[in-house]
């Protein structure tokens, strides 16, 4: 067996050893191992999850050979859960795998406490009634839950947890934490010690742009009553001052300063997103509060006190044109400030833990350090109960989606994926599942759609006949290409939830295979 660091090298570069450890400790339960479930679990097994349990009461049929690559002819007539489990185990012998030959719907009804043993449940191809029951079970047991379903050329993925807090949200684009618009005393002193009018051309072109901007911003503020550039004309004038400071056309440091000048114009203090988190009711902590909210409570205190309106400094600086000596000194100043902020926040965390009757050392140094580094990028995701969404959706949003040309097809599929379950409950089969009944099924499905929309408070709204006809032509089939795509999205969400890195989707992800589009609906 390959060493873990070699085996998982590429993914370790994305979520690090901490994320990989979380995966390797995770216990995943899969409900229904058709192509959608099998593809989801395949990705997770290859990624190195700790253990998997496959729940499915069906036998492998000839039709399964055309859409599920994890069964073959020798499997026909055997337990589907057993065959898929055996195949998955072969992909990664480090993963513990077992199966239970039972229908998930029966298990949900007869043994709800069964699910409390897992880190996360992936429920695929479940009907609406079972989805609502399982959602309540998993929330009560604090088990993460993801629903996934493929149906012909459409499908959906929906996360469902009470609350999911993300420290390492890893946004694609985020402003460097350089504090050019609000430098602390050590950074100011360092900038003041450097002469921008130094006669040596080599020294002039190797002054870091951070120093240039701090000094120029300070000069501007003195001349403008303490205010930094805010209007378009002022920003233009500030850039012209930077250009005027150049003594040669090849001075890359000044070009970098001009390009980065927008960082001086950025508003001081904390973002509206972070403000919302620190004023969340959960930041009023007690002995039952999670570690995340304890650290948020400490952050709230830090911002008011040591931070002077700012969160802890991240402590890293980007590459820039500079002499080695100045760059290293600048780096040390940022690291020292970040360390001082960390120590201050750590002390506040310990004080809060002691105050609420918990061990002051129960939150690790590494966790607090990560929290400090990512304090500006914290995210909190909350999800509605499936039953609430199904019975009491945001009618205004629903109607907006139905009437919006950009979203009407995705919303149509969302309605139809629910309507086919109503159809199946009434007629013991899905629309278009049997030959010779297509026209009658189209009429029946149309009636189910109108009834569902009326129940949701959307009287008079409808789904196009073309979509209803397509849904009937799908015949409840699971196409491998669609199942693989839905499984890929679902497994990404599993990794986000388990590693607590990146921001999971909030809402229902709908795949529209007819137009090759994917959209997120929030209801």
PDB file of C-alpha atoms in Angstrom, residues 231-493:
ATOM      1  CA  UNK A 231     -13.978  59.849  -5.143  1.00  0.00           C
ATOM      2  CA  UNK A 232     -12.992  58.871  -8.667  1.00  0.00           C
ATOM      3  CA  UNK A 233     -11.103  62.144  -9.152  1.00  0.00           C
ATOM      4  CA  UNK A 234      -9.228  61.725  -5.860  1.00  0.00           C
ATOM      5  CA  UNK A 235      -8.214  58.180  -6.724  1.00  0.00           C
ATOM      6  CA  UNK A 236      -7.001  59.352 -10.122  1.00  0.00           C
ATOM      7  CA  UNK A 237      -5.032  62.155  -8.480  1.00  0.00           C
ATOM      8  CA  UNK A 238      -3.460  59.703  -6.011  1.00  0.00           C
ATOM      9  CA  UNK A 239      -2.293  57.476  -8.862  1.00  0.00           C
ATOM     10  CA  UNK A 240      -0.809  60.504 -10.606  1.00  0.00           C
ATOM     11  CA  UNK A 241       1.186  61.280  -7.448  1.00  0.00           C
ATOM     12  CA  UNK A 242       2.538  57.736  -7.524  1.00  0.00           C
ATOM     13  CA  UNK A 243       3.527  58.121 -11.188  1.00  0.00           C
ATOM     14  CA  UNK A 244       5.245  61.397 -10.338  1.00  0.00           C
ATOM     15  CA  UNK A 245       7.405  59.557  -7.814  1.00  0.00           C
ATOM     16  CA  UNK A 246       8.975  57.415 -10.542  1.00  0.00           C
ATOM     17  CA  UNK A 247      12.470  58.452 -11.676  1.00  0.00           C
ATOM     18  CA  UNK A 248      12.734  55.864 -14.467  1.00  0.00           C
ATOM     19  CA  UNK A 249      10.250  54.069 -16.707  1.00  0.00           C
ATOM     20  CA  UNK A 250      11.473  50.606 -15.685  1.00  0.00           C
ATOM     21  CA  UNK A 251      10.610  50.941 -11.973  1.00  0.00           C
ATOM     22  CA  UNK A 252       8.396  47.890 -11.454  1.00  0.00           C
ATOM     23  CA  UNK A 253       7.908  48.692  -7.771  1.00  0.00           C
ATOM     24  CA  UNK A 254       6.087  51.924  -8.619  1.00  0.00           C
ATOM     25  CA  UNK A 255       4.036  50.138 -11.286  1.00  0.00           C
ATOM     26  CA  UNK A 256       3.052  47.610  -8.612  1.00  0.00           C
ATOM     27  CA  UNK A 257       2.145  50.478  -6.267  1.00  0.00           C
ATOM     28  CA  UNK A 258      -0.131  52.020  -8.912  1.00  0.00           C
ATOM     29  CA  UNK A 259      -1.789  48.655  -9.607  1.00  0.00           C
ATOM     30  CA  UNK A 260      -2.255  47.998  -5.865  1.00  0.00           C
ATOM     31  CA  UNK A 261      -3.440  51.519  -5.012  1.00  0.00           C
ATOM     32  CA  UNK A 262      -7.042  50.284  -4.771  1.00  0.00           C
ATOM     33  CA  UNK A 263      -5.992  48.572  -1.511  1.00  0.00           C
ATOM     34  CA  UNK A 264      -5.492  52.033  -0.017  1.00  0.00           C
ATOM     35  CA  UNK A 265      -8.995  53.032  -1.129  1.00  0.00           C
ATOM     36  CA  UNK A 266     -10.650  49.972   0.471  1.00  0.00           C
ATOM     37  CA  UNK A 267     -12.845  50.732   3.507  1.00  0.00           C
ATOM     38  CA  UNK A 268     -11.284  50.203   6.918  1.00  0.00           C
ATOM     39  CA  UNK A 269     -12.616  47.798   9.509  1.00  0.00           C
ATOM     40  CA  UNK A 270     -14.598  44.621   8.995  1.00  0.00           C
ATOM     41  CA  UNK A 271     -16.864  43.469   6.178  1.00  0.00           C
ATOM     42  CA  UNK A 272     -20.655  43.309   6.428  1.00  0.00           C
ATOM     43  CA  UNK A 273     -20.447  39.488   6.323  1.00  0.00           C
ATOM     44  CA  UNK A 274     -18.115  39.365   9.329  1.00  0.00           C
ATOM     45  CA  UNK A 275     -20.184  41.987  11.143  1.00  0.00           C
ATOM     46  CA  UNK A 276     -23.236  39.766  10.730  1.00  0.00           C
ATOM     47  CA  UNK A 277     -21.364  36.781  12.196  1.00  0.00           C
ATOM     48  CA  UNK A 278     -20.001  38.580  15.274  1.00  0.00           C
ATOM     49  CA  UNK A 279     -23.476  39.967  16.012  1.00  0.00           C
ATOM     50  CA  UNK A 280     -25.185  36.594  15.529  1.00  0.00           C
ATOM     51  CA  UNK A 281     -27.137  35.435  18.587  1.00  0.00           C
ATOM     52  CA  UNK A 282     -24.828  32.392  18.786  1.00  0.00           C
ATOM     53  CA  UNK A 283     -21.910  34.684  19.664  1.00  0.00           C
ATOM     54  CA  UNK A 284     -23.499  35.023  23.118  1.00  0.00           C
ATOM     55  CA  UNK A 285     -21.863  31.803  24.269  1.00  0.00           C
ATOM     56  CA  UNK A 286     -22.523  29.318  27.065  1.00  0.00           C
ATOM     57  CA  UNK A 287     -21.149  25.923  28.100  1.00  0.00           C
ATOM     58  CA  UNK A 288     -22.916  24.226  25.156  1.00  0.00           C
ATOM     59  CA  UNK A 289     -21.556  26.553  22.468  1.00  0.00           C
ATOM     60  CA  UNK A 290     -19.335  25.112  19.741  1.00  0.00           C
ATOM     61  CA  UNK A 291     -15.630  25.946  19.590  1.00  0.00           C
ATOM     62  CA  UNK A 292     -16.332  28.104  16.535  1.00  0.00           C
ATOM     63  CA  UNK A 293     -18.760  30.377  18.383  1.00  0.00           C
ATOM     64  CA  UNK A 294     -16.449  30.630  21.383  1.00  0.00           C
ATOM     65  CA  UNK A 295     -13.741  31.922  19.030  1.00  0.00           C
ATOM     66  CA  UNK A 296     -16.237  34.291  17.406  1.00  0.00           C
ATOM     67  CA  UNK A 297     -17.077  35.677  20.855  1.00  0.00           C
ATOM     68  CA  UNK A 298     -13.337  36.202  21.462  1.00  0.00           C
ATOM     69  CA  UNK A 299     -13.002  37.839  18.027  1.00  0.00           C
ATOM     70  CA  UNK A 300     -15.823  40.232  18.863  1.00  0.00           C
ATOM     71  CA  UNK A 301     -13.961  41.327  21.998  1.00  0.00           C
ATOM     72  CA  UNK A 302     -10.637  41.533  20.132  1.00  0.00           C
ATOM     73  CA  UNK A 303     -12.022  43.805  17.403  1.00  0.00           C
ATOM     74  CA  UNK A 304     -13.339  46.275  20.008  1.00  0.00           C
ATOM     75  CA  UNK A 305     -10.138  46.203  22.065  1.00  0.00           C
ATOM     76  CA  UNK A 306      -6.713  45.118  20.719  1.00  0.00           C
ATOM     77  CA  UNK A 307      -7.847  45.182  17.087  1.00  0.00           C
ATOM     78  CA  UNK A 308      -8.963  48.808  17.113  1.00  0.00           C
ATOM     79  CA  UNK A 309     -11.834  47.950  14.784  1.00  0.00           C
ATOM     80  CA  UNK A 310      -9.868  45.394  12.756  1.00  0.00           C
ATOM     81  CA  UNK A 311      -9.710  41.565  12.928  1.00  0.00           C
ATOM     82  CA  UNK A 312      -6.385  39.770  13.605  1.00  0.00           C
ATOM     83  CA  UNK A 313      -3.774  40.304  10.904  1.00  0.00           C
ATOM     84  CA  UNK A 314      -3.155  37.337   8.615  1.00  0.00           C
ATOM     85  CA  UNK A 315       0.607  37.930   8.613  1.00  0.00           C
ATOM     86  CA  UNK A 316       1.533  37.053   5.025  1.00  0.00           C
ATOM     87  CA  UNK A 317       2.668  39.393   2.261  1.00  0.00           C
ATOM     88  CA  UNK A 318       2.635  38.781  -1.496  1.00  0.00           C
ATOM     89  CA  UNK A 319       5.681  38.708  -3.750  1.00  0.00           C
ATOM     90  CA  UNK A 320       6.811  42.175  -4.811  1.00  0.00           C
ATOM     91  CA  UNK A 321       9.756  43.992  -6.304  1.00  0.00           C
ATOM     92  CA  UNK A 322      12.101  44.693  -3.405  1.00  0.00           C
ATOM     93  CA  UNK A 323      15.591  44.298  -2.090  1.00  0.00           C
ATOM     94  CA  UNK A 324      15.966  41.095  -0.086  1.00  0.00           C
ATOM     95  CA  UNK A 325      16.755  43.002   3.090  1.00  0.00           C
ATOM     96  CA  UNK A 326      13.674  45.230   2.930  1.00  0.00           C
ATOM     97  CA  UNK A 327      11.375  42.340   1.976  1.00  0.00           C
ATOM     98  CA  UNK A 328      12.597  40.156   4.857  1.00  0.00           C
ATOM     99  CA  UNK A 329      12.256  43.036   7.333  1.00  0.00           C
ATOM    100  CA  UNK A 330       8.776  43.798   6.060  1.00  0.00           C
ATOM    101  CA  UNK A 331       7.842  40.124   6.349  1.00  0.00           C
ATOM    102  CA  UNK A 332       9.064  40.065   9.962  1.00  0.00           C
ATOM    103  CA  UNK A 333       6.904  43.094  10.824  1.00  0.00           C
ATOM    104  CA  UNK A 334       3.774  41.430   9.444  1.00  0.00           C
ATOM    105  CA  UNK A 335       4.567  38.092  11.146  1.00  0.00           C
ATOM    106  CA  UNK A 336       5.216  39.826  14.484  1.00  0.00           C
ATOM    107  CA  UNK A 337       1.896  41.681  14.310  1.00  0.00           C
ATOM    108  CA  UNK A 338       0.037  38.468  13.378  1.00  0.00           C
ATOM    109  CA  UNK A 339       1.654  36.626  16.295  1.00  0.00           C
ATOM    110  CA  UNK A 340       0.762  39.420  18.734  1.00  0.00           C
ATOM    111  CA  UNK A 341      -2.841  39.380  17.499  1.00  0.00           C
ATOM    112  CA  UNK A 342      -2.972  35.588  17.840  1.00  0.00           C
ATOM    113  CA  UNK A 343      -1.706  35.718  21.444  1.00  0.00           C
ATOM    114  CA  UNK A 344      -4.270  38.381  22.322  1.00  0.00           C
ATOM    115  CA  UNK A 345      -7.124  36.383  20.773  1.00  0.00           C
ATOM    116  CA  UNK A 346      -5.882  33.154  22.379  1.00  0.00           C
ATOM    117  CA  UNK A 347      -5.979  34.818  25.791  1.00  0.00           C
ATOM    118  CA  UNK A 348      -9.525  35.989  25.168  1.00  0.00           C
ATOM    119  CA  UNK A 349     -10.570  32.468  24.071  1.00  0.00           C
ATOM    120  CA  UNK A 350      -9.144  31.018  27.291  1.00  0.00           C
ATOM    121  CA  UNK A 351     -10.889  33.655  29.408  1.00  0.00           C
ATOM    122  CA  UNK A 352     -14.238  32.950  27.746  1.00  0.00           C
ATOM    123  CA  UNK A 353     -13.830  29.181  28.140  1.00  0.00           C
ATOM    124  CA  UNK A 354     -13.064  29.640  31.831  1.00  0.00           C
ATOM    125  CA  UNK A 355     -16.056  31.960  32.211  1.00  0.00           C
ATOM    126  CA  UNK A 356     -18.482  29.412  30.738  1.00  0.00           C
ATOM    127  CA  UNK A 357     -17.106  26.570  32.847  1.00  0.00           C
ATOM    128  CA  UNK A 358     -15.002  24.767  30.256  1.00  0.00           C
ATOM    129  CA  UNK A 359     -11.329  23.789  30.142  1.00  0.00           C
ATOM    130  CA  UNK A 360      -9.387  26.938  29.072  1.00  0.00           C
ATOM    131  CA  UNK A 361      -7.088  24.745  26.943  1.00  0.00           C
ATOM    132  CA  UNK A 362      -9.869  22.758  25.237  1.00  0.00           C
ATOM    133  CA  UNK A 363      -9.480  24.674  21.960  1.00  0.00           C
ATOM    134  CA  UNK A 364      -6.090  23.903  20.434  1.00  0.00           C
ATOM    135  CA  UNK A 365      -3.462  26.470  19.571  1.00  0.00           C
ATOM    136  CA  UNK A 366      -3.517  25.280  15.949  1.00  0.00           C
ATOM    137  CA  UNK A 367      -7.282  25.829  15.739  1.00  0.00           C
ATOM    138  CA  UNK A 368      -7.062  29.375  17.153  1.00  0.00           C
ATOM    139  CA  UNK A 369      -4.144  30.161  14.822  1.00  0.00           C
ATOM    140  CA  UNK A 370      -6.143  28.999  11.797  1.00  0.00           C
ATOM    141  CA  UNK A 371      -9.124  31.027  13.013  1.00  0.00           C
ATOM    142  CA  UNK A 372      -6.936  34.177  13.304  1.00  0.00           C
ATOM    143  CA  UNK A 373      -5.468  33.693   9.853  1.00  0.00           C
ATOM    144  CA  UNK A 374      -8.907  33.294   8.302  1.00  0.00           C
ATOM    145  CA  UNK A 375     -10.907  35.650  10.529  1.00  0.00           C
ATOM    146  CA  UNK A 376     -11.872  37.932   7.617  1.00  0.00           C
ATOM    147  CA  UNK A 377     -13.166  34.982   5.577  1.00  0.00           C
ATOM    148  CA  UNK A 378     -15.392  33.158   8.066  1.00  0.00           C
ATOM    149  CA  UNK A 379     -18.657  31.731   6.754  1.00  0.00           C
ATOM    150  CA  UNK A 380     -21.726  30.332   8.495  1.00  0.00           C
ATOM    151  CA  UNK A 381     -24.210  28.299   6.430  1.00  0.00           C
ATOM    152  CA  UNK A 382     -27.664  27.410   7.733  1.00  0.00           C
ATOM    153  CA  UNK A 383     -30.137  25.165   5.981  1.00  0.00           C
ATOM    154  CA  UNK A 384     -33.906  24.953   6.170  1.00  0.00           C
ATOM    155  CA  UNK A 385     -35.542  21.670   7.067  1.00  0.00           C
ATOM    156  CA  UNK A 386     -36.557  19.878   3.883  1.00  0.00           C
ATOM    157  CA  UNK A 387     -40.098  19.658   5.238  1.00  0.00           C
ATOM    158  CA  UNK A 388     -40.199  23.447   5.751  1.00  0.00           C
ATOM    159  CA  UNK A 389     -38.964  24.078   2.231  1.00  0.00           C
ATOM    160  CA  UNK A 390     -41.423  21.613   0.731  1.00  0.00           C
ATOM    161  CA  UNK A 391     -44.473  22.739   2.702  1.00  0.00           C
ATOM    162  CA  UNK A 392     -43.717  26.438   3.147  1.00  0.00           C
ATOM    163  CA  UNK A 393     -41.351  27.697   0.432  1.00  0.00           C
ATOM    164  CA  UNK A 394     -40.608  31.358  -0.176  1.00  0.00           C
ATOM    165  CA  UNK A 395     -43.500  31.870  -2.604  1.00  0.00           C
ATOM    166  CA  UNK A 396     -42.126  35.160  -3.938  1.00  0.00           C
ATOM    167  CA  UNK A 397     -38.820  33.460  -4.809  1.00  0.00           C
ATOM    168  CA  UNK A 398     -40.620  30.502  -6.349  1.00  0.00           C
ATOM    169  CA  UNK A 399     -42.752  32.729  -8.562  1.00  0.00           C
ATOM    170  CA  UNK A 400     -39.723  34.838  -9.490  1.00  0.00           C
ATOM    171  CA  UNK A 401     -37.820  31.743 -10.618  1.00  0.00           C
ATOM    172  CA  UNK A 402     -40.800  30.448 -12.623  1.00  0.00           C
ATOM    173  CA  UNK A 403     -41.229  33.759 -14.469  1.00  0.00           C
ATOM    174  CA  UNK A 404     -37.492  34.415 -14.980  1.00  0.00           C
ATOM    175  CA  UNK A 405     -36.358  33.162 -18.381  1.00  0.00           C
ATOM    176  CA  UNK A 406     -32.903  32.419 -16.963  1.00  0.00           C
ATOM    177  CA  UNK A 407     -34.234  30.189 -14.153  1.00  0.00           C
ATOM    178  CA  UNK A 408     -37.606  28.925 -15.409  1.00  0.00           C
ATOM    179  CA  UNK A 409     -36.301  25.574 -16.712  1.00  0.00           C
ATOM    180  CA  UNK A 410     -34.350  24.833 -13.497  1.00  0.00           C
ATOM    181  CA  UNK A 411     -37.410  25.771 -11.436  1.00  0.00           C
ATOM    182  CA  UNK A 412     -39.554  23.643 -13.728  1.00  0.00           C
ATOM    183  CA  UNK A 413     -37.347  20.628 -13.072  1.00  0.00           C
ATOM    184  CA  UNK A 414     -37.424  21.340  -9.320  1.00  0.00           C
ATOM    185  CA  UNK A 415     -41.254  21.214  -9.417  1.00  0.00           C
ATOM    186  CA  UNK A 416     -41.294  18.168 -11.690  1.00  0.00           C
ATOM    187  CA  UNK A 417     -38.854  16.218  -9.483  1.00  0.00           C
ATOM    188  CA  UNK A 418     -41.362  16.638  -6.677  1.00  0.00           C
ATOM    189  CA  UNK A 419     -44.409  16.050  -8.900  1.00  0.00           C
ATOM    190  CA  UNK A 420     -43.128  12.658 -10.091  1.00  0.00           C
ATOM    191  CA  UNK A 421     -43.041  11.487  -6.465  1.00  0.00           C
ATOM    192  CA  UNK A 422     -46.693  12.478  -6.082  1.00  0.00           C
ATOM    193  CA  UNK A 423     -47.398  10.659  -9.323  1.00  0.00           C
ATOM    194  CA  UNK A 424     -45.621   7.533  -8.072  1.00  0.00           C
ATOM    195  CA  UNK A 425     -47.491   7.640  -4.742  1.00  0.00           C
ATOM    196  CA  UNK A 426     -50.803   7.662  -6.639  1.00  0.00           C
ATOM    197  CA  UNK A 427     -50.065   5.222  -9.463  1.00  0.00           C
ATOM    198  CA  UNK A 428     -47.264   2.981  -8.058  1.00  0.00           C
ATOM    199  CA  UNK A 429     -44.977   3.845 -10.974  1.00  0.00           C
ATOM    200  CA  UNK A 430     -43.178   6.859 -12.348  1.00  0.00           C
ATOM    201  CA  UNK A 431     -44.469   8.684 -15.448  1.00  0.00           C
ATOM    202  CA  UNK A 432     -43.335   7.082 -18.686  1.00  0.00           C
ATOM    203  CA  UNK A 433     -41.887   4.064 -16.886  1.00  0.00           C
ATOM    204  CA  UNK A 434     -43.988   1.579 -18.861  1.00  0.00           C
ATOM    205  CA  UNK A 435     -44.555   1.496 -22.609  1.00  0.00           C
ATOM    206  CA  UNK A 436     -47.955   2.370 -24.037  1.00  0.00           C
ATOM    207  CA  UNK A 437     -48.969   4.740 -21.244  1.00  0.00           C
ATOM    208  CA  UNK A 438     -47.027   7.870 -22.241  1.00  0.00           C
ATOM    209  CA  UNK A 439     -49.982  10.050 -23.332  1.00  0.00           C
ATOM    210  CA  UNK A 440     -52.002   9.165 -20.248  1.00  0.00           C
ATOM    211  CA  UNK A 441     -48.969   9.702 -18.000  1.00  0.00           C
ATOM    212  CA  UNK A 442     -48.370  13.160 -19.507  1.00  0.00           C
ATOM    213  CA  UNK A 443     -51.920  14.165 -18.607  1.00  0.00           C
ATOM    214  CA  UNK A 444     -51.579  12.711 -15.106  1.00  0.00           C
ATOM    215  CA  UNK A 445     -48.231  14.419 -14.500  1.00  0.00           C
ATOM    216  CA  UNK A 446     -49.688  17.741 -15.670  1.00  0.00           C
ATOM    217  CA  UNK A 447     -52.450  17.355 -13.087  1.00  0.00           C
ATOM    218  CA  UNK A 448     -49.868  16.537 -10.390  1.00  0.00           C
ATOM    219  CA  UNK A 449     -47.845  19.659 -11.311  1.00  0.00           C
ATOM    220  CA  UNK A 450     -50.893  21.951 -11.139  1.00  0.00           C
ATOM    221  CA  UNK A 451     -51.898  20.441  -7.784  1.00  0.00           C
ATOM    222  CA  UNK A 452     -48.378  20.879  -6.383  1.00  0.00           C
ATOM    223  CA  UNK A 453     -48.121  24.500  -7.541  1.00  0.00           C
ATOM    224  CA  UNK A 454     -51.521  25.284  -6.011  1.00  0.00           C
ATOM    225  CA  UNK A 455     -50.435  23.704  -2.708  1.00  0.00           C
ATOM    226  CA  UNK A 456     -47.317  25.879  -2.778  1.00  0.00           C
ATOM    227  CA  UNK A 457     -49.380  29.045  -3.198  1.00  0.00           C
ATOM    228  CA  UNK A 458     -48.568  29.536  -6.865  1.00  0.00           C
ATOM    229  CA  UNK A 459     -52.104  29.351  -8.281  1.00  0.00           C
ATOM    230  CA  UNK A 460     -52.083  30.122 -11.978  1.00  0.00           C
ATOM    231  CA  UNK A 461     -48.376  29.335 -12.385  1.00  0.00           C
ATOM    232  CA  UNK A 462     -47.380  26.424 -14.571  1.00  0.00           C
ATOM    233  CA  UNK A 463     -44.522  24.428 -16.012  1.00  0.00           C
ATOM    234  CA  UNK A 464     -44.155  24.283 -19.792  1.00  0.00           C
ATOM    235  CA  UNK A 465     -45.692  21.331 -21.597  1.00  0.00           C
ATOM    236  CA  UNK A 466     -42.350  20.621 -23.254  1.00  0.00           C
ATOM    237  CA  UNK A 467     -40.732  20.025 -19.855  1.00  0.00           C
ATOM    238  CA  UNK A 468     -43.630  17.840 -18.680  1.00  0.00           C
ATOM    239  CA  UNK A 469     -43.356  15.794 -21.880  1.00  0.00           C
ATOM    240  CA  UNK A 470     -39.578  15.446 -21.418  1.00  0.00           C
ATOM    241  CA  UNK A 471     -40.011  14.326 -17.820  1.00  0.00           C
ATOM    242  CA  UNK A 472     -42.345  11.564 -18.977  1.00  0.00           C
ATOM    243  CA  UNK A 473     -39.924  10.515 -21.700  1.00  0.00           C
ATOM    244  CA  UNK A 474     -37.184  10.201 -19.059  1.00  0.00           C
ATOM    245  CA  UNK A 475     -39.147   7.321 -17.536  1.00  0.00           C
ATOM    246  CA  UNK A 476     -37.312   7.663 -14.192  1.00  0.00           C
ATOM    247  CA  UNK A 477     -34.116   6.388 -15.818  1.00  0.00           C
ATOM    248  CA  UNK A 478     -30.691   6.971 -14.297  1.00  0.00           C
ATOM    249  CA  UNK A 479     -28.349   7.791 -17.173  1.00  0.00           C
ATOM    250  CA  UNK A 480     -24.734   7.116 -16.321  1.00  0.00           C
ATOM    251  CA  UNK A 481     -23.407  10.435 -17.655  1.00  0.00           C
ATOM    252  CA  UNK A 482     -25.905  12.439 -15.588  1.00  0.00           C
ATOM    253  CA  UNK A 483     -25.435  10.194 -12.536  1.00  0.00           C
ATOM    254  CA  UNK A 484     -21.654  10.640 -12.743  1.00  0.00           C
ATOM    255  CA  UNK A 485     -22.050  14.428 -12.890  1.00  0.00           C
ATOM    256  CA  UNK A 486     -24.518  14.557  -9.991  1.00  0.00           C
ATOM    257  CA  UNK A 487     -22.291  12.137  -8.062  1.00  0.00           C
ATOM    258  CA  UNK A 488     -19.297  14.385  -8.677  1.00  0.00           C
ATOM    259  CA  UNK A 489     -21.122  17.442  -7.326  1.00  0.00           C
ATOM    260  CA  UNK A 490     -22.406  15.480  -4.311  1.00  0.00           C
ATOM    261  CA  UNK A 491     -18.946  14.142  -3.439  1.00  0.00           C
ATOM    262  CA  UNK A 492     -17.485  17.668  -3.630  1.00  0.00           C
ATOM    263  CA  UNK A 493     -20.112  18.801  -1.120  1.00  0.00           C
TER     264      UNK A 493
END
